[in-house]
Short mmCIF file of C-alpha atoms and ligand atoms in Angstrom, two decimals:
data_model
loop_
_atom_site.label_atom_id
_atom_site.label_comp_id
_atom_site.label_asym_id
_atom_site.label_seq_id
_atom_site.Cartn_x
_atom_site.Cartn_y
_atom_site.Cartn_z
CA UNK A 5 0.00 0.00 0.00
CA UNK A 6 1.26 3.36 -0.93
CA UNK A 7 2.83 5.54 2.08
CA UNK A 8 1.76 8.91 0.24
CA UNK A 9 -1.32 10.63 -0.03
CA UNK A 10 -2.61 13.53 -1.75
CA UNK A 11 -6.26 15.65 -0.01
CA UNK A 12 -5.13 14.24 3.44
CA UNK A 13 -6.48 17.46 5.37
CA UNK A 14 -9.66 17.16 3.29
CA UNK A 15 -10.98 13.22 4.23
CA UNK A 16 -13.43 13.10 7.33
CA UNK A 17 -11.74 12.36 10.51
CA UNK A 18 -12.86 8.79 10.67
CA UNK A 19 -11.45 8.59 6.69
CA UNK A 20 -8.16 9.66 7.90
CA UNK A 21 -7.81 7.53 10.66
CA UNK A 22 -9.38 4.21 7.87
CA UNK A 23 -6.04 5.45 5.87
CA UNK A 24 -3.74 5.28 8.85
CA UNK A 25 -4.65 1.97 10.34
CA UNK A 26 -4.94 0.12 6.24
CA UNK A 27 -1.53 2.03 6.21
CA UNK A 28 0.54 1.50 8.95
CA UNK A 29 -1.23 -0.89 11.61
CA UNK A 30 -2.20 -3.51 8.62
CA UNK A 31 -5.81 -2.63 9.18
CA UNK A 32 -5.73 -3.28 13.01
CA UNK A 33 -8.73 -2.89 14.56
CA UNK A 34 -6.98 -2.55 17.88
CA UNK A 35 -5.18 0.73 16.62
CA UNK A 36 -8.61 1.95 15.07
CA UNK A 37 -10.26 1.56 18.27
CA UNK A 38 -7.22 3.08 20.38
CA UNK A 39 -7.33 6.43 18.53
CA UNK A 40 -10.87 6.01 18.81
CA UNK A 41 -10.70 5.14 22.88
CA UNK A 42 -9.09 9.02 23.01
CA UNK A 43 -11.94 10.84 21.55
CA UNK A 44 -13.91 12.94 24.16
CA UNK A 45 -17.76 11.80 24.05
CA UNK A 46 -18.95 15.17 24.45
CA UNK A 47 -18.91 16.31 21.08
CA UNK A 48 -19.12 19.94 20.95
CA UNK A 49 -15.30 19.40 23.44
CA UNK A 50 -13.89 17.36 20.69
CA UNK A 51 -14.80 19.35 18.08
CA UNK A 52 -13.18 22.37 19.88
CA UNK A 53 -9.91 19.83 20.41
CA UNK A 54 -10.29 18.61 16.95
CA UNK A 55 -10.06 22.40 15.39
CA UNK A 56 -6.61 23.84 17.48
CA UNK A 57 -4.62 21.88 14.57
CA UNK A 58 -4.77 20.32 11.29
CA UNK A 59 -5.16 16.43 10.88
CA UNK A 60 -6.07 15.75 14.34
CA UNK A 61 -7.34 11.83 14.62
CA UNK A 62 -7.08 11.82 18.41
CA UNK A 63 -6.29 13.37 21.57
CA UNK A 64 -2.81 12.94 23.59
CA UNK A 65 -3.38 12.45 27.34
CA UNK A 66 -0.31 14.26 29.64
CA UNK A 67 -1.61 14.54 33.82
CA UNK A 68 -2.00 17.34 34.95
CA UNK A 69 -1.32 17.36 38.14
CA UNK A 70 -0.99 20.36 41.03
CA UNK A 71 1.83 21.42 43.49
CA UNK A 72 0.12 23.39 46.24
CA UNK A 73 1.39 25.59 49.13
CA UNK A 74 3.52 27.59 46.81
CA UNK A 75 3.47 31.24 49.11
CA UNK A 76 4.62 34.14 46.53
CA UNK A 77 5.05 37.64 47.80
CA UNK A 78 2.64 36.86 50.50
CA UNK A 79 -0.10 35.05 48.46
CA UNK A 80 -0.62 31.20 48.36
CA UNK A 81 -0.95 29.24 45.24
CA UNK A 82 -1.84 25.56 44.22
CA UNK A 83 0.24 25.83 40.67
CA UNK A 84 -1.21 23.49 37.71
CA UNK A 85 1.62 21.41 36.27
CA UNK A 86 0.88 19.32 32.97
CA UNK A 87 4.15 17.15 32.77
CA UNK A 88 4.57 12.77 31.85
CA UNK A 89 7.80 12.94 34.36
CA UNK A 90 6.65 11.43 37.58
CA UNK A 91 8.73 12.89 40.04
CA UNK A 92 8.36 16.70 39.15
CA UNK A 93 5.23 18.17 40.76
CA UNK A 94 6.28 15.77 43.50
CA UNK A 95 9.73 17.33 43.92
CA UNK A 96 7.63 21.05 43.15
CA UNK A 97 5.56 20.18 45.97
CA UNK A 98 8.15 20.04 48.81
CA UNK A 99 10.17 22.71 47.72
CA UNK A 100 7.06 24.49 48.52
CA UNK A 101 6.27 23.23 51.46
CA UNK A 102 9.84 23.58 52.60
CA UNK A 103 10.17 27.14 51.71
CA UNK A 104 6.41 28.15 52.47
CA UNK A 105 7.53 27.53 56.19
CA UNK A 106 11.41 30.00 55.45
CA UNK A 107 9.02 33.23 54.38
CA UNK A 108 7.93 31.53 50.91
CA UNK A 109 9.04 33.10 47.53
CA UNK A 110 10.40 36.33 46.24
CA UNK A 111 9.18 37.61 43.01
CA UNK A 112 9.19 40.72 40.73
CA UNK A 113 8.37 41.51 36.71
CA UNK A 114 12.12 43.43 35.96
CA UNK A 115 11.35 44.13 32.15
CA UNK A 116 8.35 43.19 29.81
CA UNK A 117 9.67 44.56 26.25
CA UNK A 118 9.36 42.39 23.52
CA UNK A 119 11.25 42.44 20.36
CA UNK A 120 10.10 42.01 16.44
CA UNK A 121 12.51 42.28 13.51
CA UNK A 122 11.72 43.05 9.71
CA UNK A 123 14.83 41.71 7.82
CA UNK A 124 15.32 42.90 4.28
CA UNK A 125 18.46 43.82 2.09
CA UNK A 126 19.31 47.26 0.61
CA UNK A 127 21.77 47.83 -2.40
CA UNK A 128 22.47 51.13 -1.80
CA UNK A 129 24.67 52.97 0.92
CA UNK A 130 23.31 52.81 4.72
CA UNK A 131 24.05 56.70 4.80
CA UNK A 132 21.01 56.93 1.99
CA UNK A 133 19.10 53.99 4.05
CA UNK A 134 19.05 56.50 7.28
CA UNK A 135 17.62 59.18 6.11
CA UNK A 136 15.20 58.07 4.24
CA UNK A 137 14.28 55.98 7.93
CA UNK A 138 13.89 58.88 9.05
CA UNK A 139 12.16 60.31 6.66
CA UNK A 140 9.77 57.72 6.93
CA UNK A 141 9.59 56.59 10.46
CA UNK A 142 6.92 58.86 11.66
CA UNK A 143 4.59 57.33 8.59
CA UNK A 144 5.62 53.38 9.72
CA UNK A 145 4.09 54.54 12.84
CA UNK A 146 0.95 56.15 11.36
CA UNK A 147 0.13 53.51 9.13
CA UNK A 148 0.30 50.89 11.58
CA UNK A 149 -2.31 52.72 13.64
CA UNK A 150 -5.18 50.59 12.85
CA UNK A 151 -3.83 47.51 13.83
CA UNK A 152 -2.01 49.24 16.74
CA UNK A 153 -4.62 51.38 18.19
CA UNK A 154 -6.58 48.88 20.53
CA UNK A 155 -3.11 47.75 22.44
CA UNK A 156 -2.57 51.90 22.97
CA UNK A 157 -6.10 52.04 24.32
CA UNK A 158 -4.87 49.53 26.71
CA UNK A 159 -1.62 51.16 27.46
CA UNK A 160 0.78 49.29 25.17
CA UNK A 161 1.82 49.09 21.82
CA UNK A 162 4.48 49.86 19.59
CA UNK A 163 7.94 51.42 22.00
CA UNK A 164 10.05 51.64 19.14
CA UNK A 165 11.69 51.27 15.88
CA UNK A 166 15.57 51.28 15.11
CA UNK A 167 17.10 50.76 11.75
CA UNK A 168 20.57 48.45 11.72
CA UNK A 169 22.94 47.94 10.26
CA UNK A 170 24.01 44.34 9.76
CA UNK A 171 25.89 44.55 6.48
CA UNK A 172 29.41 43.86 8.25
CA UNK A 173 27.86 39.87 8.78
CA UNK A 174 25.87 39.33 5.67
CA UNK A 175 26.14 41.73 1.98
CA UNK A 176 23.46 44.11 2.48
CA UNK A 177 21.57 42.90 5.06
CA UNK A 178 19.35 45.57 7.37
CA UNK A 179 16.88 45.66 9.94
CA UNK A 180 14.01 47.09 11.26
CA UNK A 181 14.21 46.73 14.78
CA UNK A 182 11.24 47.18 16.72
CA UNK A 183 10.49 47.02 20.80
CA UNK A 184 6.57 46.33 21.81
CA UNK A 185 4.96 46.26 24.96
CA UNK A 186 1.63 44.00 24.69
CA UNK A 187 0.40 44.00 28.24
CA UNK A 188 -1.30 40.79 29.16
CA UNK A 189 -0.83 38.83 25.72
CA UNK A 190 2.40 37.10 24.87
CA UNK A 191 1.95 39.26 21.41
CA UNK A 192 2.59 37.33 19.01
CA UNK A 193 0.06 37.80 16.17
CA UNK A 194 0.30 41.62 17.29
CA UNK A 195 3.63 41.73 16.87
CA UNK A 196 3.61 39.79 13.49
CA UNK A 197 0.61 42.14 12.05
CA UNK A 198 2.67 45.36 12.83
CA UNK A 199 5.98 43.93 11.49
CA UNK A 200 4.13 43.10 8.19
CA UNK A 201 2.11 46.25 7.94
CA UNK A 202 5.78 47.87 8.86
CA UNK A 203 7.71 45.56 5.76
CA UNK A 204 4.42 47.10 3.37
CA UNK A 205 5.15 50.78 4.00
CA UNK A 206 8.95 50.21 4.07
CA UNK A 207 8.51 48.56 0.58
CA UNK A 208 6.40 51.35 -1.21
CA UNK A 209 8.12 54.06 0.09
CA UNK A 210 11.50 53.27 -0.79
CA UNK A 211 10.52 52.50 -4.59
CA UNK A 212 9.92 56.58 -5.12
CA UNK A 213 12.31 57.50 -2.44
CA UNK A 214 15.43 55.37 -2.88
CA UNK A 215 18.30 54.87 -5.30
CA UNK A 216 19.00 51.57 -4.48
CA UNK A 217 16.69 48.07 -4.65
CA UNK A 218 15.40 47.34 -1.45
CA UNK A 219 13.95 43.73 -0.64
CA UNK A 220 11.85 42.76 2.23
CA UNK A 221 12.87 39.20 3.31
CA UNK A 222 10.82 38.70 6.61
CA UNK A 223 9.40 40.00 9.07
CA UNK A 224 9.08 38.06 12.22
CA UNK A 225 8.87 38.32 16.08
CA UNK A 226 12.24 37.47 17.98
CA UNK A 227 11.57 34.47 20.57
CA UNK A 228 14.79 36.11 22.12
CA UNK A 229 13.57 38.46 24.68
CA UNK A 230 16.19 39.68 27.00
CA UNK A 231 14.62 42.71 28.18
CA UNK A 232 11.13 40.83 29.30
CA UNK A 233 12.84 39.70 32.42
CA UNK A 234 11.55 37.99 36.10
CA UNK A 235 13.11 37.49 39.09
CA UNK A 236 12.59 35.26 41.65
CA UNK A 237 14.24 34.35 45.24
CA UNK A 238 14.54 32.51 48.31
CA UNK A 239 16.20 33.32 51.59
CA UNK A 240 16.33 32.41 54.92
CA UNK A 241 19.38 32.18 57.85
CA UNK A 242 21.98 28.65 56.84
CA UNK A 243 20.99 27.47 60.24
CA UNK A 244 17.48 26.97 58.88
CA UNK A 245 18.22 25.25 55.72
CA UNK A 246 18.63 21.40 56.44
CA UNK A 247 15.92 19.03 57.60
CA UNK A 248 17.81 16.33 56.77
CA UNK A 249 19.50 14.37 59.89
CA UNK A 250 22.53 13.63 57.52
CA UNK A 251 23.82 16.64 56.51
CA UNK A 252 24.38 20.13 59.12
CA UNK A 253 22.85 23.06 57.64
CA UNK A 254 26.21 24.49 56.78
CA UNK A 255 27.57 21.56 55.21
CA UNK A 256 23.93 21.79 52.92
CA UNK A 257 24.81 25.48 51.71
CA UNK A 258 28.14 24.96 50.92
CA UNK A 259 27.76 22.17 48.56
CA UNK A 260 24.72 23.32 47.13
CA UNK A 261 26.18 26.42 46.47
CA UNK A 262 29.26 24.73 45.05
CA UNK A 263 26.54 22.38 42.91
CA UNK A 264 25.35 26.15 41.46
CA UNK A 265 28.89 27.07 40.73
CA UNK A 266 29.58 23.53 38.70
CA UNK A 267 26.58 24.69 36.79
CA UNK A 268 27.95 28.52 36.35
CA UNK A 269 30.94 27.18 34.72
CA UNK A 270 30.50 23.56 33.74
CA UNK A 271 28.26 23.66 29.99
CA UNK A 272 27.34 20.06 30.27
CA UNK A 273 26.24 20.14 34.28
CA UNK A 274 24.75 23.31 32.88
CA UNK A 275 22.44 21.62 30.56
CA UNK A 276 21.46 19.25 33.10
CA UNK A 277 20.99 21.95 35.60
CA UNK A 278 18.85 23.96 33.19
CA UNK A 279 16.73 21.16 32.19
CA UNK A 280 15.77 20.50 35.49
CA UNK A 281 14.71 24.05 35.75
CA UNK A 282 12.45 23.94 32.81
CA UNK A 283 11.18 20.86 34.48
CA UNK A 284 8.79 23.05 37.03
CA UNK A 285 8.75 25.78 34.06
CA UNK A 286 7.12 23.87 31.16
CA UNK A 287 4.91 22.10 33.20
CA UNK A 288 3.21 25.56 33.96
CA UNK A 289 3.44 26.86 30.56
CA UNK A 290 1.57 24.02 29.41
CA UNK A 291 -1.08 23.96 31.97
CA UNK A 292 -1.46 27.61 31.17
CA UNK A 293 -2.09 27.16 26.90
CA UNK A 294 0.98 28.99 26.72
CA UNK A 295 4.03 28.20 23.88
CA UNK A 296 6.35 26.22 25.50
CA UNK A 297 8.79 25.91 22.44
CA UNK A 298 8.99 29.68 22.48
CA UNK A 299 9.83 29.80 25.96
CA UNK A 300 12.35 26.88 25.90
CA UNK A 301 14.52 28.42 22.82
CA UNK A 302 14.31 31.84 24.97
CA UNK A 303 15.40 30.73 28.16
CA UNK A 304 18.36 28.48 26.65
CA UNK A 305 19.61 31.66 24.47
CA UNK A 306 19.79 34.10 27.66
CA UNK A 307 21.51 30.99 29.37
CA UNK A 308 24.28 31.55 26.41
CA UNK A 309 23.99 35.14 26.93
CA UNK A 310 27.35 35.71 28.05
CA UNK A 311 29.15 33.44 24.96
CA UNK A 312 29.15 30.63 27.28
CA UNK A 313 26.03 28.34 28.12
CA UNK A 314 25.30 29.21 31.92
CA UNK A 315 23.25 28.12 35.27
CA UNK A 316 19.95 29.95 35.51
CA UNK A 317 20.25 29.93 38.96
CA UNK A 318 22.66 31.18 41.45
CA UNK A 319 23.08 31.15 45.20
CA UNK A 320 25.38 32.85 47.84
CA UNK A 321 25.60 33.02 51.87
CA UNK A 322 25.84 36.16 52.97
CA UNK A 323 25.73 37.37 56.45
CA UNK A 324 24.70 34.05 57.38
CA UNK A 325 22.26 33.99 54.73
CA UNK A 326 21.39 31.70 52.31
CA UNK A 327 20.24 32.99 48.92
CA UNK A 328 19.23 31.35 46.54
CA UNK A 329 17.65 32.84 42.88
CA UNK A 330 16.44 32.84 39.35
CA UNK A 331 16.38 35.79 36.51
CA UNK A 332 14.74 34.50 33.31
CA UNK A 333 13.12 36.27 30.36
CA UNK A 334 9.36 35.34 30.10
CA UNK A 335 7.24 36.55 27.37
CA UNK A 336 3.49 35.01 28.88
CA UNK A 337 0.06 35.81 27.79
CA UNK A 338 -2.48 35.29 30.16
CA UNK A 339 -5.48 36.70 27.31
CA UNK A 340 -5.51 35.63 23.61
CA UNK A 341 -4.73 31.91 22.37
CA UNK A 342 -5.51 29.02 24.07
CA UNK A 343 -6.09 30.94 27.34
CA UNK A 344 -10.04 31.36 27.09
CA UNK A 345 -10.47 28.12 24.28
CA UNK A 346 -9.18 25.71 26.39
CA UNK A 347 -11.25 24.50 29.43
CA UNK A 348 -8.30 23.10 30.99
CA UNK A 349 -6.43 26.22 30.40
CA UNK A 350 -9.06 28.29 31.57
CA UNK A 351 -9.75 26.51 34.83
CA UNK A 352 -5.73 26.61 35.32
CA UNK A 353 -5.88 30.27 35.09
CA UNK A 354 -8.65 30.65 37.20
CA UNK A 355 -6.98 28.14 40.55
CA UNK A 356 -4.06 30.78 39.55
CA UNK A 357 -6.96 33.71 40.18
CA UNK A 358 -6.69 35.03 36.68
CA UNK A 359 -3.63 36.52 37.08
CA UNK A 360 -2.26 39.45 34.69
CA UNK A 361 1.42 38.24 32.34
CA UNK A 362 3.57 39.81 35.11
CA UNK A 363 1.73 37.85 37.81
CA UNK A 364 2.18 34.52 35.73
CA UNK A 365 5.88 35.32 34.69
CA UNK A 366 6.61 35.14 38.54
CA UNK A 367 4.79 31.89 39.61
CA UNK A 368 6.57 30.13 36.51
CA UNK A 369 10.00 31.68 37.29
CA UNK A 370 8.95 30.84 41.36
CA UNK A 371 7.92 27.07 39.68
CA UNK A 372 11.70 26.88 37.66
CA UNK A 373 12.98 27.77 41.11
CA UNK A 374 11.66 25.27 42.97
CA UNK A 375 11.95 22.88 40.75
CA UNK A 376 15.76 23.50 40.87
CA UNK A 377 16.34 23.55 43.98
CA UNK A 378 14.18 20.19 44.88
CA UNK A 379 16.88 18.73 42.36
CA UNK A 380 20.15 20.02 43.55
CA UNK A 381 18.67 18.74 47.32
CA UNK A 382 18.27 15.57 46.23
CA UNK A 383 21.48 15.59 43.84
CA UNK A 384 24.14 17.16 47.19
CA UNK A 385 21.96 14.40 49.58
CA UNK A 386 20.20 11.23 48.45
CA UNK A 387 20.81 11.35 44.90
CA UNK A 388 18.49 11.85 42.94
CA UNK A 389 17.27 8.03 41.75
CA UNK A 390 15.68 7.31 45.36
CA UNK A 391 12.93 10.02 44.69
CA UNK A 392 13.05 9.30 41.10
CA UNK A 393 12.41 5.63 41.13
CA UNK A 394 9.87 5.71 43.81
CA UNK A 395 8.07 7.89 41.75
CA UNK A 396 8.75 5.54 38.77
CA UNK A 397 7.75 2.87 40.61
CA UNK A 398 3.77 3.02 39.10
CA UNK A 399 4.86 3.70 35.74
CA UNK A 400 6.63 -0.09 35.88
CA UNK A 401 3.92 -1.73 37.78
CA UNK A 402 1.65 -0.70 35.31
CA UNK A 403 3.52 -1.96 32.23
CA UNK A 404 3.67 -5.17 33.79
CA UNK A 405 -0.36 -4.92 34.33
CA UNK A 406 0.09 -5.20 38.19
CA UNK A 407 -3.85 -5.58 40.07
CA UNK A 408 -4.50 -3.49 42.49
CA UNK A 409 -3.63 -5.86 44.88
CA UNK A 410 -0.14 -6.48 43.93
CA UNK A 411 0.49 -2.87 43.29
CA UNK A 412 0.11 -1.85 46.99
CA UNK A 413 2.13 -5.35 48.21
CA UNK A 414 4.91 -3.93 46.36
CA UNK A 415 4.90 -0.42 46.90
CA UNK A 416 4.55 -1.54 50.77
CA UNK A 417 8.03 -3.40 50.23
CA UNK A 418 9.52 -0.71 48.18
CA UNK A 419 9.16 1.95 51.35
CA UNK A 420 12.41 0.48 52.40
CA UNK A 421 14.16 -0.99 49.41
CA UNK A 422 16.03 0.36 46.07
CA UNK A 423 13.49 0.61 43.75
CA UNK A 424 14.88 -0.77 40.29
CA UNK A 425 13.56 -2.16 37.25
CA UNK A 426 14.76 -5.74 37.86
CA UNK A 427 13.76 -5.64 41.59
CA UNK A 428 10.45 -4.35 40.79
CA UNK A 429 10.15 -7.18 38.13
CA UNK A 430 11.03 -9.84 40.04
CA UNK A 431 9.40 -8.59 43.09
CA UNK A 432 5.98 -9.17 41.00
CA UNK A 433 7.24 -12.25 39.80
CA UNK A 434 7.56 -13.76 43.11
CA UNK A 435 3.77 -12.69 44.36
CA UNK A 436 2.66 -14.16 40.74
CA UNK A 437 4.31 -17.29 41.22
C1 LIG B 515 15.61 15.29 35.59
O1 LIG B 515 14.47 15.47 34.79
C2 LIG B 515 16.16 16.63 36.02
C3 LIG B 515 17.49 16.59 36.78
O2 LIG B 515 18.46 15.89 36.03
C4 LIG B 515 17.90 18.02 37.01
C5 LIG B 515 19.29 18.19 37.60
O3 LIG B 515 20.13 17.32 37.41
O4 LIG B 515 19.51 19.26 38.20
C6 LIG B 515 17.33 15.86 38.09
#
């Protein structure tokens, strides 16, 4: 049977799945009736699921799960995680019970600007390109006052435009460069409508105004947003920091500390270190419809920001007190997308109590926080497998199709043994034999 197909998008759902399972599952009826398992039976929800993308057949199942007891300048929050790894709103959870009873979390908004670029080439000289920019700058403005006018109402909208200069790394090569501010959405079809509307006027003026041929490339928001920055912290005297019989509380803060400084100058512990973050930080993002991939590339690029690939996170004693702290660019939109169309979404938002971008920039940089520093605990202490593979533990007993009854016989003898794969296995074993 042929692998290709042309009209995909435009067969029924059930015809696309029929083409899939003759396909690829040699006309299973167990993989018909698995996609078909997934669909929601109330149909107005599916159709609503069915309609965020092209081509959808089913629905993907990740938990979401919650990690309460999170205090944040004073208020308490139960923060919806949607995450497959077991142990993370596990590990979110105690940081936030451990640092709920230290004075809780530290956070503040530092910068919301966000940054579009229209990228186009110019074969004539830059002294020309200026003052025609100019020239013209005060009409860019004007013309992109329809589409720009309801974020002003609201007290945003367009900060600024530069033109640069980036012949010296490619021939000819100039951009617009322009700083938004788009309040409570992340911006992004905002930002993409002015940068078009921008390339339009750029394009028709410069045919009756310049010498040279100048070609609009793209115009595109920048995912890199280093000046749409959050803070968050934790404090609180060494002596308080351990709970842990096996470790003093100074011996804690010096090797976590020195387990932030591997990270500060170590790439590949910093990778590690990172990930961990975004752990905590994607979990929220997701639970909260917004773009994960956007915040991911980002985060990773401000990591790099200093030519080398860096800890998020940092920590000091000072005075006898432990700090510990995240800074993190965030562009979050907490109106627009997903954010009313999704009931999940929505109800996320609302156990958050609605809160504006700035408020949800600091409970996900508060969530990367905790999330990093219920790893490095675990990593300077335990390790971090004895948390890990308890929390694995369900995920093997339920590929093996464990019964209720022999799930809680061996999670009762795994509360004081190594959870493995091979002990779990033939722990079942013996109670099946
Ligand atoms: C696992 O998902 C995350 C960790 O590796 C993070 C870290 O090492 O800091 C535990």
């Amino acid at each position: 049977m042929a692998k290709t197909i042309t009209g995909f998008s435009k067969l029924s759902k059930s015809d696309k799945i029929d083409w899939l399972v003759q396909t690829y599952f040699g006309d299973s009826q167990s993989a018909k009736a698995l996609m078909k398992q997934y669909w929601n039976s109330d149909k107005k929800l599916q159709m609503l699921h069915d309609e965020f993308i092209e081509n959808t057949i089913t629905n993907y199942y990740l938990p979401l799960g919650v990690a309460p007891n999170f205090l944040i300048n004073g208020n308490v929050y139960a923060i919806p995680m949607a995450i497959e790894e077991s142990s993370v709103v596990a590990a979110a959870s105690k940081a936030a019970k451990f640092w709920f009873d230290r004075g809780g979390f530290k956070a503040k908004v530092i910068s919301t600007e966000k940054i579009g670029q229209v990228h186009f080439t110019y074969d004539g000289s830059f002294e020309e390109l200026s003052t025609f920019f100019k020239t013209i700058k005060p009409m860019l403005l004007n013309e992109v006052k329809p589409i720009s006018k309801n974020m002003e109402k609201r007290g945003g909208g367009i900060l600024d435009i530069l033109l640069c200069n980036k012949s010296d790394l490619l021939d000819n090569y100039y951009q617009l460069h322009v700083t938004f501010e788009t309040l409570d959405a992340m911006g992004a079809n905002f930002i993409n409508s002015c940068l078009e509307q921008f390339a339009k006027t750029l394009k028709s003026e410069a045919k009756h105004s310049l010498d040279g041929n100048l070609d609009i490339i793209m115009s595109i928001l920048s995912n890199y947003v280093p000046n749409c920055i959050v803070k968050a912290e934790v404090s609180c005297a060494v002596e308080d920091l351990s709970d842990n019989p096996n470790i003093s509380a100074k011996q804690f803060a010096e090797k976590f500390i020195q387990a932030v400084r591997i990270a500060e100058v170590e790439p590949y512990r910093a990778v590690t270190h990172n990930k961990g973050i975004m752990n905590g930080i994607d979990a929220v993002i997701m639970a909260t419809g917004n773009d994960f991939r956007a915040v991911e590339a980002s985060v990773h690029a401000y990591a790099s920001k200093s030519g080398k690939y860096r800890s998020l996170t940092h920590a000091e004693v000072n005075n006898d007190t432990f700090k510990f702290w995240i800074e993190i660019p965030l562009a979050l939109g907490t109106v627009g997308g997903l954010t009313k169309l999704h009931p999940l979404v929505k109800l996320a938002l609302e156990m958050l109590g609605n809160p504006s971008a700035k408020d949800l920039m600091k409970i996900v940089a508060v969530a990367g926080l905790a999330q990093n520093f219920a790893a490095l605990r675990s990593l300077i202490t335990t390790g971090i497998q004895e948390g890990h593979m308890k929390m694995h533990l369900m995920n093997i007993l339920n590929q093996m199709e464990a019964t209720a009854e022999e799930k809680e016989k061996v999670v009762a003898h795994f509360k004081n043994n190594t959870v493995t794969h091979s002990a779990v296995v033939s722990e079942i074993e013996k109670l099946r034999r």
